[in-house]
CSV table of C-alpha atoms in Angstrom, one decimal:
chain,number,residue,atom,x,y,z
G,21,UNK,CA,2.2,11.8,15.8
G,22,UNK,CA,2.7,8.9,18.4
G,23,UNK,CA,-0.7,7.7,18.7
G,24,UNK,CA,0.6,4.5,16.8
G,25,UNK,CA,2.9,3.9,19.1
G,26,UNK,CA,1.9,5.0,22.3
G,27,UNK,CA,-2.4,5.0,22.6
G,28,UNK,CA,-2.6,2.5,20.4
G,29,UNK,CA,0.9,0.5,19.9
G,30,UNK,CA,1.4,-0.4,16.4
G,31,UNK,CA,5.2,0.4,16.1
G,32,UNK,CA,4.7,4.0,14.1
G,33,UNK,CA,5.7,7.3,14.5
G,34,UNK,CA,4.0,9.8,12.5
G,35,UNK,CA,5.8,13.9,12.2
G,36,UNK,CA,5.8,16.4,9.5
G,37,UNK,CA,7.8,19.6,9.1
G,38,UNK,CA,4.2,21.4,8.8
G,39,UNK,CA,2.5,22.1,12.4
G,40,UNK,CA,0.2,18.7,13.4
G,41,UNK,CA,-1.8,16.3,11.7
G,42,UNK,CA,-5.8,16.6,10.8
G,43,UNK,CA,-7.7,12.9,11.1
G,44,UNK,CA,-11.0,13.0,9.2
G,45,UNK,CA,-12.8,11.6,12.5
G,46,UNK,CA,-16.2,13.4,14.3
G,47,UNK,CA,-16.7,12.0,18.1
G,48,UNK,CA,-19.2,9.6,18.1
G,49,UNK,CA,-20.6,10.4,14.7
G,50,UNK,CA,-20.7,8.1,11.4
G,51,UNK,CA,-19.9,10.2,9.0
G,52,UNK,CA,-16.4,11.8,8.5
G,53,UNK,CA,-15.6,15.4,8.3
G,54,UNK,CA,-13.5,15.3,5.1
G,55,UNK,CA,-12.0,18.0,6.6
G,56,UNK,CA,-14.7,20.3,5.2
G,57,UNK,CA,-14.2,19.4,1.6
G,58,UNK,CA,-16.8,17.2,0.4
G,59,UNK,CA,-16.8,17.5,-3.5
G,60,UNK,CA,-13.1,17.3,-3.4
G,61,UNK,CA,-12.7,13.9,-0.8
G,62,UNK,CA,-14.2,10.6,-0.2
G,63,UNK,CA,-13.4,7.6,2.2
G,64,UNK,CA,-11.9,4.4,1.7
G,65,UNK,CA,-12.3,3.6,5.3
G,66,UNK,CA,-14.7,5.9,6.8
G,67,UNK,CA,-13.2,8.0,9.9
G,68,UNK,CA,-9.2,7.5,8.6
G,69,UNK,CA,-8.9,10.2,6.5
G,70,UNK,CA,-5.3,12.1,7.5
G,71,UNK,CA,-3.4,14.7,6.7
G,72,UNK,CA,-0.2,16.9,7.5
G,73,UNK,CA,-1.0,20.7,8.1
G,74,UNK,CA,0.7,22.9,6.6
G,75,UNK,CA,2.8,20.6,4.8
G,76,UNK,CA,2.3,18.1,2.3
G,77,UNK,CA,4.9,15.4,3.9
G,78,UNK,CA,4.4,12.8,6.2
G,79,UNK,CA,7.1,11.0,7.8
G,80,UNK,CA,6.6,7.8,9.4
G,81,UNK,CA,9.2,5.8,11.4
G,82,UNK,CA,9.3,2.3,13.0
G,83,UNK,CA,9.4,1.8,16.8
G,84,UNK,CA,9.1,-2.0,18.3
G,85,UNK,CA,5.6,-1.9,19.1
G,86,UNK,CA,4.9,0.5,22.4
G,87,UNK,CA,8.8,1.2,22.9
G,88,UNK,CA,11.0,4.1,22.1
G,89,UNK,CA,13.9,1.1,20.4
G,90,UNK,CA,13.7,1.7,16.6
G,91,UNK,CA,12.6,-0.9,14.3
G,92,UNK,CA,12.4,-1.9,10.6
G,93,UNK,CA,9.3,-3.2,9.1
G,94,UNK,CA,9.2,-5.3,5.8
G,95,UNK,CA,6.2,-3.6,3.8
G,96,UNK,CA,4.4,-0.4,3.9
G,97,UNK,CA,1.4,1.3,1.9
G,98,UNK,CA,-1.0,4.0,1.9
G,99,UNK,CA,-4.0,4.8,0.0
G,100,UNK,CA,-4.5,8.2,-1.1
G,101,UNK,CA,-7.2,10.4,-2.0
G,102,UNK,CA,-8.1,12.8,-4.7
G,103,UNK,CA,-4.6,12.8,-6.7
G,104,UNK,CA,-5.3,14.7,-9.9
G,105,UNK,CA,-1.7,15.0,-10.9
G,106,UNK,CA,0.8,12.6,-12.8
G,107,UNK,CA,4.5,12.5,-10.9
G,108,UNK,CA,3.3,14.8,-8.3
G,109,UNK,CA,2.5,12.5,-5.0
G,110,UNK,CA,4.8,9.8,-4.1
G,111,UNK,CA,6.2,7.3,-1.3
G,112,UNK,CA,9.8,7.1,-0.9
G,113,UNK,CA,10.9,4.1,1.6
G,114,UNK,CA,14.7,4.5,3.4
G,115,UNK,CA,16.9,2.7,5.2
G,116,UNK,CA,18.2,2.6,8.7
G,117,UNK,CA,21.1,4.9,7.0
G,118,UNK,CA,18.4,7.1,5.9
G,119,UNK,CA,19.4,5.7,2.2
G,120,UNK,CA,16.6,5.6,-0.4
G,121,UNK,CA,16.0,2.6,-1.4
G,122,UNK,CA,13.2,2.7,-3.3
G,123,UNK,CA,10.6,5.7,-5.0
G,124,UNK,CA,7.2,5.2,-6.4
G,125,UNK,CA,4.5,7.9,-7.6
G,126,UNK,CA,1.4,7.0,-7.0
G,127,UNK,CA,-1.1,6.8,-9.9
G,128,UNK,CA,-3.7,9.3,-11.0
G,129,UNK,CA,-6.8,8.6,-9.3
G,130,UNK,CA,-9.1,11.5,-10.5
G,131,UNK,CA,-11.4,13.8,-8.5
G,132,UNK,CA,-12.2,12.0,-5.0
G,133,UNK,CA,-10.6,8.8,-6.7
G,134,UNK,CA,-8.6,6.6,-4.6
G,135,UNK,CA,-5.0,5.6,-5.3
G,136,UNK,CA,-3.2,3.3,-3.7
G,137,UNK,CA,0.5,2.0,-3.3
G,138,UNK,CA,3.1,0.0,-1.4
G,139,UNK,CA,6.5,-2.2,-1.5
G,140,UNK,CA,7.0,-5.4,0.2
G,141,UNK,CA,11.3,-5.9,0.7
G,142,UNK,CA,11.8,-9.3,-0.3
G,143,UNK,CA,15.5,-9.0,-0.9
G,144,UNK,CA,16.6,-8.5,2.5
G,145,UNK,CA,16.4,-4.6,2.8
G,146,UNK,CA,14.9,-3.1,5.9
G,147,UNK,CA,12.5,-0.1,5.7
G,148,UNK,CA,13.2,2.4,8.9
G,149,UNK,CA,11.5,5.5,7.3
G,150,UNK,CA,8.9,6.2,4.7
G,151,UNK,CA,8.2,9.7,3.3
G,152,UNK,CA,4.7,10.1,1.7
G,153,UNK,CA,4.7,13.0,-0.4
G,154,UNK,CA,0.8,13.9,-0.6
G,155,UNK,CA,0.3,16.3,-3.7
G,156,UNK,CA,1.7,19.9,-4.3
G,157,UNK,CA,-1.1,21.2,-1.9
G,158,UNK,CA,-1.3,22.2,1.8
G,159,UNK,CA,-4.5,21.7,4.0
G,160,UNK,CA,-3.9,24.9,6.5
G,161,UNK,CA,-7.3,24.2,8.9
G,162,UNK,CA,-10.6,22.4,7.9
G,163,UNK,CA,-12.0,24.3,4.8
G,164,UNK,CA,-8.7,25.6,4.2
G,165,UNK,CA,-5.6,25.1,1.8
G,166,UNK,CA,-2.9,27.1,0.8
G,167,UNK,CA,-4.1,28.0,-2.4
G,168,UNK,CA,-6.6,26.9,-4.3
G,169,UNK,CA,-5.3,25.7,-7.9
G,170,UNK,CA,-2.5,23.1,-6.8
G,171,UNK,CA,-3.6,19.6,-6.1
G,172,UNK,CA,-4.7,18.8,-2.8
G,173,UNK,CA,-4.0,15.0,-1.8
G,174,UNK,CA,-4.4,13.3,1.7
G,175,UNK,CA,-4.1,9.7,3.2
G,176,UNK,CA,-6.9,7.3,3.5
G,177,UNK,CA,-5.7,4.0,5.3
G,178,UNK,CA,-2.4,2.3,6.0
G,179,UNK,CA,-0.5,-1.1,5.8
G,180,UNK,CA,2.6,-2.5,7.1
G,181,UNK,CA,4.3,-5.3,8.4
G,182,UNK,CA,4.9,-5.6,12.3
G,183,UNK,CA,7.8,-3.4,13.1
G,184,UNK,CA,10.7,-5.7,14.6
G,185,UNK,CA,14.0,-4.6,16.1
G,186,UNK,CA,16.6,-3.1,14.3
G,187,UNK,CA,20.0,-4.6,14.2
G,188,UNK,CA,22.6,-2.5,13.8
G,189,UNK,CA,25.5,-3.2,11.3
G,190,UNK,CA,28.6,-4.0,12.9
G,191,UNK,CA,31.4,-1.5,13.2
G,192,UNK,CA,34.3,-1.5,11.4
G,193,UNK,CA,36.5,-1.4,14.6
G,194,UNK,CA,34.4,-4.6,15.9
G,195,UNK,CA,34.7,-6.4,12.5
G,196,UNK,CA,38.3,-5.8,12.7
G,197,UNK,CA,38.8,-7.3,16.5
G,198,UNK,CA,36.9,-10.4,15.0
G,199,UNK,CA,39.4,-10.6,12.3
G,200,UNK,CA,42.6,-10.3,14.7
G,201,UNK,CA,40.9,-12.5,17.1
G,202,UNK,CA,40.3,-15.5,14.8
G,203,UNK,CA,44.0,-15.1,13.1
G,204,UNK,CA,45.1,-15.5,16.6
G,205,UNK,CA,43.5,-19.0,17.3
């Protein structure tokens, strides 16, 4: 889950209550696995596909680039593969607070149709977390899902804006000797 922030330093922090992550790559070879569902998946970029295991959340978080010190980033998207279902798959972007600030489904793209979407905060907010929702469907192992009816979605490629520090809101308590200290002068 820290590959993005650690191998490769990008300021990301990928986890899932399910039990890992499956990335569509093949050492070395040119074409991707699609995690050994072929008529179902296809590749925006080839070799990116992604996907919780047994889960259908994603969580990422923001870290300044190659640090543990969390971060906030300014825009965020995903494409997604295969979503068959109206309402179903969604983003959800939060807060430092963990407060939602925002929820988008992501449209119907049909069988191995691509689907993509993002926010850009241009009113000041900060995004610390984004949930990505991928379908109703769980990828257990290559080949495998939990069932076979529900619609199985998973990630293509992602965008964001360079993570950068987060600033913490003041405390009260602080606010309040800033207040009695500028009565005082």
């Amino acid at each position: 889950g820290n590959f993005f922030n650690v191998n490769s330093p990008r300021g990301a922090v990928f986890s899932t209550p399910g039990s890992g992550f499956l990335v569509s790559a093949n050492a070395g070879g040119a074409t991707p696995t699609l995690f050994d569902f072929p008529g179902d998946l296809q590749t925006f970029s080839a070799q990116r596909l992604f996907t919780a295991v047994n889960s259908n959340i994603t969580d990422v978080r923001f870290f300044v680039p190659g640090t543990g010190i969390a971060a906030t980033t300014s825009a965020f998207g995903a494409i997604f593969v295969d979503v068959e279902l109206d309402g179903v798959t969604k983003i959800e972007f939060f807060d430092a607070t963990d407060t939602l600030l925002l929820a988008r489904d992501v449209l119907v793209g049909g069988n191995q149709g691509l689907s993509f979407v993002g926010s850009v905060a241009n009113a000041g907010e900060k995004i610390s977390r984004v949930r990505l929702t991928s379908g109703a469907n769980a990828i257990l192992s290559n080949g495998v899902r939990a069932d076979e009816i529900t619609d199985m979605v998973v990630m293509d490629d992602f965008i964001y804006a360079e993570p950068t520090r987060a600033v913490p809101a003041p405390s009260s308590l602080a606010l309040a000797a800033v207040g009695l200290l500028g009565g005082l002068a």
